[in-house]
Coordinates of C-alpha atoms in Angstrom, one line a residue:
Chain A
M1 CA 87.1 -95.8 173.3
A2 CA 84.7 -99.0 172.1
S3 CA 82.7 -99.0 175.1
R4 CA 81.3 -95.1 174.2
Y5 CA 80.1 -96.2 171.2
D6 CA 78.2 -99.9 171.2
R7 CA 75.1 -98.7 173.1
A8 CA 73.2 -96.9 170.5
I9 CA 72.9 -98.6 166.7
T10 CA 73.1 -95.1 165.4
V11 CA 76.5 -93.9 166.0
F12 CA 79.6 -94.3 164.5
S13 CA 82.9 -95.9 166.2
P14 CA 85.7 -92.5 165.6
D15 CA 87.7 -95.3 163.0
G16 CA 84.8 -95.6 161.6
H17 CA 82.7 -98.8 163.1
L18 CA 79.3 -100.1 164.0
F19 CA 80.2 -101.7 167.3
Q20 CA 76.1 -103.4 167.6
V21 CA 76.6 -104.8 164.0
E22 CA 80.4 -106.6 164.9
Y23 CA 79.2 -107.2 167.6
A24 CA 76.0 -109.4 166.1
Q25 CA 78.4 -110.7 163.8
E26 CA 80.2 -112.0 167.2
A27 CA 76.3 -113.6 168.1
V28 CA 76.4 -114.9 164.6
K29 CA 79.8 -116.6 165.0
K30 CA 78.7 -118.6 168.4
G31 CA 75.6 -120.2 165.8
S32 CA 75.4 -123.6 165.3
T33 CA 76.7 -124.0 162.4
A34 CA 75.7 -123.9 158.5
V35 CA 76.4 -124.8 155.4
G36 CA 76.0 -124.2 152.2
I37 CA 77.2 -126.4 148.9
R38 CA 75.7 -124.8 145.1
G39 CA 75.5 -128.2 142.0
T40 CA 75.2 -127.8 139.1
N41 CA 71.1 -129.7 139.7
I42 CA 71.1 -129.1 142.8
V43 CA 71.4 -126.8 146.2
V44 CA 73.2 -128.2 149.3
L45 CA 72.1 -127.2 153.1
G46 CA 73.5 -128.7 155.4
V47 CA 73.2 -127.8 159.5
E48 CA 74.8 -128.8 162.9
K49 CA 72.1 -130.3 164.8
K50 CA 72.5 -129.4 168.6
S51 CA 71.7 -131.6 171.0
V52 CA 67.8 -132.7 172.2
A53 CA 67.6 -132.5 176.3
K54 CA 65.6 -135.9 177.0
L55 CA 62.3 -133.8 177.2
Q56 CA 62.7 -132.4 174.0
D57 CA 60.3 -132.9 170.8
E58 CA 63.1 -133.2 168.0
R59 CA 61.5 -132.0 165.5
T60 CA 59.9 -128.7 166.8
V61 CA 63.7 -128.0 166.4
R62 CA 63.7 -126.4 162.9
K63 CA 67.4 -125.0 161.6
I64 CA 66.2 -124.9 157.7
C65 CA 63.1 -123.2 156.5
A66 CA 61.4 -123.5 153.2
L67 CA 60.6 -119.3 151.9
D68 CA 57.9 -121.2 148.8
D69 CA 58.4 -124.4 147.4
H70 CA 61.4 -122.9 145.0
V71 CA 64.1 -121.3 148.4
C72 CA 65.2 -122.2 151.2
M73 CA 67.3 -120.8 154.1
A74 CA 69.0 -121.9 157.5
F75 CA 71.3 -119.4 158.9
A76 CA 73.3 -119.3 161.9
G77 CA 72.8 -116.9 165.0
L78 CA 69.7 -116.2 167.2
T79 CA 67.6 -118.6 166.4
A80 CA 63.9 -116.1 168.0
D81 CA 65.4 -113.1 165.5
A82 CA 65.9 -115.5 162.7
R83 CA 62.2 -116.6 163.4
V84 CA 61.1 -113.7 162.3
V85 CA 63.6 -113.0 159.0
I86 CA 61.9 -115.3 158.0
N87 CA 58.3 -115.1 158.4
K88 CA 58.8 -111.6 157.1
A89 CA 60.5 -113.1 154.2
R90 CA 57.6 -115.8 153.4
V91 CA 55.4 -112.5 153.6
E92 CA 57.3 -111.6 150.8
C93 CA 57.7 -113.8 148.9
Q94 CA 53.8 -114.7 148.1
S95 CA 53.5 -110.5 148.3
H96 CA 55.4 -111.0 144.9
K97 CA 53.8 -113.5 143.7
L98 CA 50.5 -111.2 144.6
T99 CA 51.8 -108.5 142.7
V100 CA 53.9 -109.7 140.2
E101 CA 51.8 -112.5 139.1
D102 CA 55.7 -113.8 139.3
P103 CA 57.7 -116.4 141.9
V104 CA 60.4 -114.3 143.7
T105 CA 64.3 -115.1 142.1
V106 CA 66.7 -116.7 145.0
E107 CA 68.6 -112.9 144.5
Y108 CA 65.3 -110.9 144.9
I109 CA 64.0 -112.8 147.9
T110 CA 68.3 -112.1 149.4
R111 CA 68.1 -108.6 148.8
F112 CA 64.7 -108.2 150.4
I113 CA 66.0 -110.4 153.2
A114 CA 69.7 -107.9 153.3
T115 CA 67.7 -104.5 153.5
L116 CA 65.6 -105.5 156.3
K117 CA 68.9 -106.1 158.1
Q118 CA 70.1 -103.3 157.2
K119 CA 66.8 -101.5 158.0
Y120 CA 67.9 -102.5 161.4
T121 CA 71.2 -101.3 161.9
Q122 CA 70.2 -97.9 160.9
S123 CA 67.0 -96.6 163.3
N124 CA 66.5 -96.4 167.1
G125 CA 66.0 -98.1 169.5
R126 CA 66.7 -101.4 167.2
R127 CA 69.0 -103.5 167.2
P128 CA 70.5 -105.3 164.7
F129 CA 69.4 -109.4 163.9
G130 CA 71.9 -111.7 164.9
I131 CA 72.1 -114.3 161.9
S132 CA 73.5 -114.9 158.7
A133 CA 71.7 -116.6 155.8
L134 CA 72.7 -119.5 153.1
I135 CA 69.8 -119.0 151.4
V136 CA 69.5 -121.2 148.1
G137 CA 67.4 -122.0 145.3
F138 CA 67.1 -122.0 141.0
D139 CA 65.2 -119.8 139.7
D140 CA 63.0 -119.6 136.4
D141 CA 65.7 -120.3 134.3
G142 CA 67.4 -122.6 135.9
I143 CA 70.3 -121.9 137.2
P144 CA 71.0 -122.7 140.8
R145 CA 71.9 -119.4 143.4
L146 CA 73.1 -119.9 146.8
Y147 CA 73.9 -116.6 148.7
Q148 CA 74.4 -115.4 152.2
T149 CA 73.7 -112.3 154.3
D150 CA 75.2 -110.9 157.7
P151 CA 74.2 -109.4 159.9
S152 CA 74.9 -105.9 158.0
G153 CA 72.8 -106.4 155.3
T154 CA 75.0 -106.9 152.7
Y155 CA 74.8 -109.8 150.5
H156 CA 76.8 -112.3 148.0
A157 CA 76.8 -114.8 146.3
W158 CA 79.1 -118.5 146.5
K159 CA 79.7 -121.4 144.8
A160 CA 80.1 -122.7 148.6
N161 CA 80.0 -121.3 152.2
A162 CA 79.3 -122.3 155.3
I163 CA 78.6 -119.7 158.1
G164 CA 78.3 -119.9 162.5
R165 CA 80.5 -121.8 164.4
S166 CA 83.9 -123.0 162.8
A167 CA 82.9 -121.5 160.1
K168 CA 86.6 -121.2 158.9
T169 CA 87.4 -124.4 159.0
V170 CA 84.1 -125.6 157.1
R171 CA 85.5 -123.1 154.3
E172 CA 88.6 -124.0 153.8
F173 CA 87.8 -127.8 153.5
L174 CA 85.4 -126.3 151.6
E175 CA 87.6 -124.8 149.6
K176 CA 90.1 -128.0 149.4
N177 CA 87.1 -129.9 148.6
Y178 CA 85.6 -127.8 145.8
T179 CA 86.4 -129.2 142.6
E180 CA 83.5 -129.2 139.4
D181 CA 84.0 -133.1 139.7
A182 CA 82.8 -132.5 143.2
I183 CA 79.9 -131.3 142.4
A184 CA 78.9 -132.7 139.4
H185 CA 76.8 -136.0 140.6
D186 CA 74.1 -134.8 142.1
N187 CA 75.4 -137.8 144.6
E188 CA 78.4 -136.1 144.9
A189 CA 77.3 -132.5 146.3
I190 CA 75.7 -134.0 149.0
K191 CA 78.6 -136.1 149.8
L192 CA 80.8 -132.9 150.1
A193 CA 78.2 -131.5 152.1
I194 CA 78.6 -133.6 155.3
R195 CA 82.2 -134.1 154.7
A196 CA 82.1 -130.5 155.6
L197 CA 80.1 -130.9 158.5
L198 CA 81.3 -133.4 159.5
E199 CA 84.8 -132.3 160.1
V200 CA 83.6 -129.7 163.1
V201 CA 79.8 -132.0 164.3
Q202 CA 81.0 -134.0 167.1
S203 CA 79.2 -137.3 167.4
G204 CA 78.9 -137.9 163.5
G205 CA 75.2 -137.8 161.9
K206 CA 73.4 -138.0 164.7
N207 CA 73.7 -134.5 164.5
I208 CA 73.0 -133.3 160.9
E209 CA 70.6 -132.1 159.7
L210 CA 70.7 -131.7 155.2
A211 CA 68.1 -130.6 153.5
I212 CA 68.8 -130.2 149.4
I213 CA 66.1 -128.7 146.2
R214 CA 66.5 -130.1 143.0
R215 CA 65.5 -128.8 139.7
N216 CA 61.9 -128.3 139.9
Q217 CA 61.7 -129.5 142.7
P218 CA 60.4 -128.6 145.8
L219 CA 62.4 -129.0 149.3
K220 CA 63.2 -132.0 150.2
M221 CA 64.5 -133.2 153.7
F222 CA 66.4 -136.4 154.6
S223 CA 65.3 -137.7 157.5
A224 CA 68.0 -139.5 160.2
K225 CA 67.9 -142.7 158.2
E226 CA 68.6 -141.4 154.9
I227 CA 71.9 -139.3 156.5
E228 CA 73.2 -142.8 158.4
L229 CA 73.4 -144.3 155.1
Q230 CA 75.4 -141.1 153.6
V231 CA 76.9 -141.1 156.1
N232 CA 78.1 -144.9 156.1
E233 CA 79.0 -144.8 152.1
I234 CA 81.3 -141.2 153.4
E235 CA 83.0 -143.7 155.6
K236 CA 83.3 -146.5 153.9
E237 CA 85.1 -144.5 151.0
K238 CA 87.4 -142.7 153.4
E239 CA 88.5 -146.2 154.5
E240 CA 88.8 -147.5 150.4
A241 CA 91.2 -144.7 150.9
E242 CA 93.0 -145.3 153.3
K243 CA 93.5 -148.9 152.6
K244 CA 94.6 -147.7 148.8
K245 CA 97.6 -145.2 150.6
S246 CA 98.4 -148.4 153.3
K247 CA 98.8 -150.3 149.9
K248 CA 101.4 -147.6 148.1
T249 CA 103.4 -147.2 150.9
T250 CA 103.7 -151.0 152.1
Chain B
M1 CA 60.1 -93.2 166.7
A2 CA 60.2 -96.7 167.7
L3 CA 58.7 -96.1 171.0
L4 CA 56.1 -94.3 169.1
D5 CA 55.1 -98.0 167.0
L6 CA 55.0 -100.0 170.6
C7 CA 52.7 -97.8 171.9
G8 CA 50.0 -96.1 168.7
A9 CA 49.9 -93.1 168.3
P10 CA 47.2 -91.2 171.3
R11 CA 43.6 -92.0 169.4
G12 CA 42.9 -90.0 166.4
Q13 CA 45.3 -89.3 164.5
R14 CA 48.3 -88.4 164.4
G15 CA 49.4 -84.6 163.5
D16 CA 50.9 -82.9 160.8
W17 CA 54.0 -82.7 162.6
A18 CA 54.4 -86.5 163.1
V19 CA 57.5 -87.7 161.2
P20 CA 55.9 -90.5 158.9
L21 CA 55.8 -93.6 160.5
A22 CA 58.8 -96.7 159.7
G23 CA 56.6 -98.7 157.9
S24 CA 55.9 -95.9 155.6
R25 CA 59.3 -96.0 154.5
Q26 CA 57.6 -99.2 152.3
R27 CA 56.7 -97.0 150.1
S28 CA 60.1 -96.2 148.9
D29 CA 61.1 -100.3 148.6
P30 CA 60.4 -102.3 146.1
G31 CA 58.3 -104.3 146.3
H32 CA 55.5 -102.1 148.2
Y33 CA 54.2 -100.7 145.1
S34 CA 51.7 -98.3 147.2
F35 CA 49.1 -95.8 144.7
S36 CA 46.6 -94.6 147.4
P37 CA 45.6 -91.3 146.7
R38 CA 47.5 -90.4 149.8
S39 CA 50.7 -91.1 147.3
P40 CA 53.4 -88.0 146.9
E41 CA 52.7 -87.8 142.6
L42 CA 49.2 -87.1 143.4
A43 CA 48.9 -83.4 145.3
L44 CA 44.8 -83.6 146.7
P45 CA 43.6 -80.4 149.4
R46 CA 43.2 -82.1 152.6
G47 CA 40.4 -83.9 153.9
M48 CA 39.1 -83.7 150.1
Q49 CA 36.8 -87.0 149.1
P50 CA 37.5 -88.0 145.6
T51 CA 34.4 -89.9 144.6
D52 CA 31.4 -87.2 146.7
F53 CA 33.0 -84.5 144.9
F54 CA 33.1 -86.2 141.7
R55 CA 29.2 -87.4 142.2
S56 CA 29.0 -84.0 142.8
L57 CA 29.6 -82.4 139.0
G58 CA 28.1 -85.7 137.3
G59 CA 25.8 -85.1 134.6
N60 CA 22.7 -84.7 137.3
G61 CA 21.7 -81.4 136.2
E62 CA 21.5 -79.9 139.5
S63 CA 24.9 -77.6 139.3
N64 CA 26.0 -75.6 136.6
V65 CA 29.4 -77.2 136.4
Q66 CA 29.3 -80.3 134.3
I67 CA 32.6 -82.5 133.3
E68 CA 31.8 -84.9 131.1
M69 CA 34.4 -87.5 130.2
A70 CA 35.1 -87.6 127.0
H71 CA 35.5 -91.8 126.0
G72 CA 35.5 -92.6 122.2
T73 CA 37.8 -94.4 120.1
T74 CA 38.7 -97.5 118.9
T75 CA 42.0 -99.8 119.7
L76 CA 42.8 -103.0 119.3
A77 CA 45.7 -105.8 119.5
F78 CA 45.8 -109.6 118.7
K79 CA 48.1 -112.4 118.9
F80 CA 49.4 -114.0 116.2
Q81 CA 52.0 -115.8 114.7
H82 CA 54.9 -113.6 114.0
G83 CA 53.4 -111.3 117.2
E84 CA 51.5 -109.0 117.9
I85 CA 49.7 -106.3 115.9
V86 CA 48.3 -103.0 117.9
A87 CA 46.2 -100.6 116.2
V88 CA 44.6 -97.2 116.9
G89 CA 42.2 -94.6 115.9
S90 CA 43.6 -91.1 117.1
R91 CA 41.3 -89.2 117.0
A92 CA 39.9 -87.3 120.5
P93 CA 36.5 -86.5 120.4
A94 CA 35.0 -83.9 123.3
G95 CA 31.2 -84.9 123.2
N96 CA 30.7 -83.9 120.2
Y97 CA 33.3 -81.7 119.3
I98 CA 37.0 -83.0 117.6
Y99 CA 39.2 -82.0 119.7
T100 CA 43.0 -82.8 117.3
L101 CA 42.7 -86.0 115.1
K102 CA 46.2 -86.4 116.2
V103 CA 46.8 -88.0 118.8
N104 CA 49.1 -91.3 120.9
K105 CA 46.8 -93.7 122.0
V106 CA 49.8 -96.2 122.3
I107 CA 52.2 -95.5 124.9
E108 CA 56.1 -97.3 124.6
I109 CA 57.2 -97.9 127.3
N110 CA 60.1 -99.9 126.5
P111 CA 61.6 -101.6 123.2
H112 CA 59.5 -104.5 124.5
L113 CA 56.1 -103.3 125.8
H114 CA 53.4 -101.4 125.1
G115 CA 50.5 -100.1 126.3
T116 CA 47.0 -98.7 124.2
M117 CA 44.7 -96.0 125.6
S118 CA 41.4 -96.0 125.7
G119 CA 38.9 -93.8 127.9
C120 CA 39.4 -90.9 129.5
A121 CA 42.7 -89.4 127.6
A122 CA 43.3 -88.2 130.6
D123 CA 43.3 -91.1 133.3
C124 CA 45.3 -93.0 130.3
Q125 CA 47.9 -91.0 130.0
Y126 CA 49.0 -90.2 133.5
W127 CA 48.2 -94.1 135.3
E128 CA 50.6 -95.3 131.8
R129 CA 53.0 -93.5 132.9
L130 CA 53.2 -94.4 135.3
L131 CA 53.4 -97.8 134.6
A132 CA 56.7 -96.9 132.2
K133 CA 58.5 -95.1 134.9
E134 CA 57.5 -98.8 137.7
C135 CA 58.4 -101.0 134.4
R136 CA 61.9 -99.1 134.4
L137 CA 62.9 -99.1 138.3
H138 CA 61.9 -102.9 137.9
Y139 CA 64.4 -102.9 135.8
L140 CA 67.3 -101.1 137.6
R141 CA 66.4 -103.4 140.4
N142 CA 66.1 -106.4 139.1
G143 CA 68.3 -106.5 136.3
E144 CA 65.5 -108.3 133.9
R145 CA 62.7 -106.6 132.5
V146 CA 59.6 -105.9 133.6
S147 CA 57.3 -109.9 132.1
V148 CA 53.7 -108.2 130.1
S149 CA 52.1 -109.9 133.4
A150 CA 53.5 -108.4 135.9
A151 CA 53.3 -104.8 134.0
S152 CA 49.8 -105.2 133.5
K153 CA 49.3 -106.6 136.8
L154 CA 50.9 -102.9 138.5
L155 CA 47.9 -101.3 136.0
S156 CA 45.5 -103.5 137.3
H157 CA 46.3 -102.7 141.2
M158 CA 46.8 -99.4 140.1
M159 CA 42.8 -99.2 139.3
C160 CA 41.5 -101.7 142.3
Q161 CA 42.8 -98.6 144.4
Y162 CA 41.1 -95.7 142.3
R163 CA 37.7 -98.5 142.3
S164 CA 34.9 -96.4 141.8
M165 CA 36.5 -93.4 141.8
G166 CA 35.3 -92.4 138.6
L167 CA 38.2 -93.3 136.7
S168 CA 37.8 -94.4 133.0
M169 CA 40.3 -96.7 131.6
G170 CA 40.4 -98.9 128.4
S171 CA 44.2 -100.3 128.2
M172 CA 45.7 -103.6 126.5
I173 CA 49.4 -104.2 127.9
C174 CA 51.5 -105.7 124.9
G175 CA 54.4 -106.7 124.5
W176 CA 57.3 -110.1 124.2
D177 CA 59.0 -111.5 128.0
Q178 CA 60.5 -114.4 128.5
K179 CA 57.5 -116.6 128.0
G180 CA 56.9 -115.2 125.1
P181 CA 54.4 -113.1 123.7
G182 CA 52.0 -111.3 126.0
L183 CA 48.2 -109.8 125.5
Y184 CA 45.6 -108.3 128.7
Y185 CA 43.7 -106.5 128.7
V186 CA 43.2 -103.4 131.8
D187 CA 40.7 -101.3 132.7
H188 CA 39.3 -98.6 135.7
N189 CA 37.9 -101.9 137.3
G190 CA 40.9 -103.3 138.3
T191 CA 39.8 -106.0 135.7
R192 CA 42.6 -107.7 133.8
L193 CA 42.1 -110.3 131.4
S194 CA 44.9 -112.9 129.3
G195 CA 43.7 -113.2 125.6
S196 CA 44.6 -113.3 122.2
M197 CA 42.5 -110.3 120.6
F198 CA 40.6 -107.4 122.5
S199 CA 39.5 -104.8 121.4
T200 CA 38.5 -101.1 122.9
G201 CA 36.8 -98.1 123.2
S202 CA 33.6 -96.7 121.4
G203 CA 33.9 -98.2 118.0
N204 CA 35.5 -102.2 119.8
S205 CA 32.1 -103.6 118.8
H206 CA 32.8 -103.0 114.2
A207 CA 36.2 -103.7 115.3
Y208 CA 35.2 -107.1 116.7
G209 CA 33.2 -107.7 113.7
V210 CA 36.1 -107.7 111.0
M211 CA 38.0 -109.8 113.1
D212 CA 36.2 -112.5 114.5
S213 CA 34.9 -112.8 110.7
G214 CA 39.0 -112.7 109.0
K215 CA 41.7 -113.8 111.9
R216 CA 43.1 -117.5 111.6
R217 CA 46.5 -117.7 113.6
D218 CA 48.4 -118.6 110.6
L219 CA 48.3 -114.9 109.3
S220 CA 51.0 -114.0 107.1
I221 CA 52.6 -110.5 107.8
E222 CA 51.0 -108.7 105.2
E223 CA 47.6 -110.2 105.8
A224 CA 47.8 -109.6 109.9
Y225 CA 48.6 -105.6 109.0
D226 CA 45.3 -105.5 106.0
L227 CA 43.4 -107.7 109.4
G228 CA 44.1 -104.3 111.2
R229 CA 43.7 -102.0 109.3
R230 CA 40.7 -103.1 108.1
A231 CA 39.3 -103.5 111.1
I232 CA 39.8 -99.3 112.5
V233 CA 38.7 -98.7 109.2
H234 CA 35.6 -99.9 109.0
A235 CA 35.2 -98.9 113.1
T236 CA 35.8 -95.2 112.9
H237 CA 33.5 -95.2 109.9
R238 CA 30.7 -96.4 111.3
D239 CA 30.9 -95.4 114.8
S240 CA 31.5 -91.1 115.1
Y241 CA 33.5 -90.4 117.5
S242 CA 36.5 -92.6 115.9
G243 CA 38.4 -91.5 113.5
G244 CA 42.0 -90.0 111.8
V245 CA 44.4 -91.9 111.0
V246 CA 45.2 -96.2 111.3
N247 CA 48.5 -96.3 114.3
M248 CA 49.4 -99.6 114.0
Y249 CA 51.8 -101.1 115.1
H250 CA 54.4 -105.0 115.1
M251 CA 55.4 -106.2 118.5
K252 CA 58.3 -108.8 117.3
E253 CA 59.9 -110.8 119.3
D254 CA 63.7 -108.5 119.1
D255 CA 61.5 -105.2 118.6
W256 CA 58.3 -103.2 118.4
V257 CA 57.9 -101.2 114.1
K258 CA 55.5 -98.9 113.0
V259 CA 54.1 -99.6 110.4
E260 CA 52.0 -97.1 109.4
S261 CA 49.7 -93.9 110.2
T262 CA 47.6 -94.0 107.5
D263 CA 44.6 -91.4 107.0
V264 CA 41.0 -93.7 107.7
S265 CA 39.2 -92.1 104.8
D266 CA 41.8 -92.0 102.4
L267 CA 42.1 -96.3 103.7
M268 CA 37.6 -96.1 103.4
H269 CA 37.8 -94.7 99.5
Q270 CA 39.8 -97.4 98.6
Y271 CA 38.3 -100.4 100.0
R272 CA 35.7 -98.6 98.3
E273 CA 36.8 -98.7 94.6
A274 CA 38.2 -101.8 95.1
S275 CA 35.0 -103.8 95.2
Q276 CA 33.6 -102.2 92.7

């Protein structure tokens, strides 16, 4: 049945599916994991970096992009599609500033990206964008925000979320470990993001890319060294927790 | 028609039969404001150039039909410690003839935003009502009221798209938003200025004189009402194109208040008697 209704995007199937959109969501599930966490005073984005070939220049692979000074996004899925979406979003951020003299709110730019994605599910001759995005930032009122969009064009606000490969595992980890205490301090929120990614990333800190935005400050990308530091701290805490456990049992 | 977009239209204009380009859907998109002459609200005849048409009618004596734009009014607005005062005259002259003394030259866009009108009455009324529509849509789409700077920017964009087509409008956008009180002057050239005191119209120089001599930041509410009242009255006294009544509004943080609508000749007599 599916094969007859999945050729053209504009065709519903008899049981109400838009198969192209669902196939796009499958493409997203193949992409590398991204996690976003909304803390009290900080928002954190972490992505799994695919290991680069020997001759490849690592710096040209960027999965976390700033859309404006106060908003940034990470994606999972087709990188080329993401480039187009990010470009349009960046133009829209500036256009909004020009027209209305205020920087975009995180919700506004999310809505723009979601509307853009929806348009591509309803045009002939085009296919949907094969990406899900995690958009984070602070609004003028100082409240941190995290939104997730998917290829169908829907968007939701989240306290913490993960997209891409093994997103389910990471989300379960977050559901267990996201507490008010865990995110009260900036450092704890960063560690939570790294711990969530370490669940699914092979070979540890080398394959993690991390970025944060603090209130009233621009996007900060973590260098490999800073990530190493955080990972080492996490390992230490783990060891200490294990020691305590073994002490209790003896 | 994605293929048409990709290959480009054949040489020449797209025919009337052609479905609007996918990009033209932008007109109904939030954030893509287009007030150009090709907007659906204006039914312009095909091939008509507003600038040429207007030039052919303007006062160079060659044509039998002359359309003279009616200007004439005094409006003012200023900020002070308790908010903003907006005061306007109410005479609508057309050359030497007075159409009415009861025009309302302040449009209430929403409980926190007002626009004044001076210049061509038709232009002011149309464009400010269009601005009110955009402000309402902004609120519905974004869940929060449009800021004064955004509203004045939109009006300024509208004016820019019709530059040199003969519009005549001098308006002040006054309101209170999250950043506090806001006052902007916008005119038909697209000029947009932020300030704490403006006056527009044919009587504006008289009003400026009175306001400059009396305005202080720490005016009390009654003193501010008196200052606005006096400025309009003296301007209407000396400027033959202004008159009628003083319509005065006070913009406060939560709401606005219509302070009064007093006849200028009565006020002028009061001031005369007080000084004797």
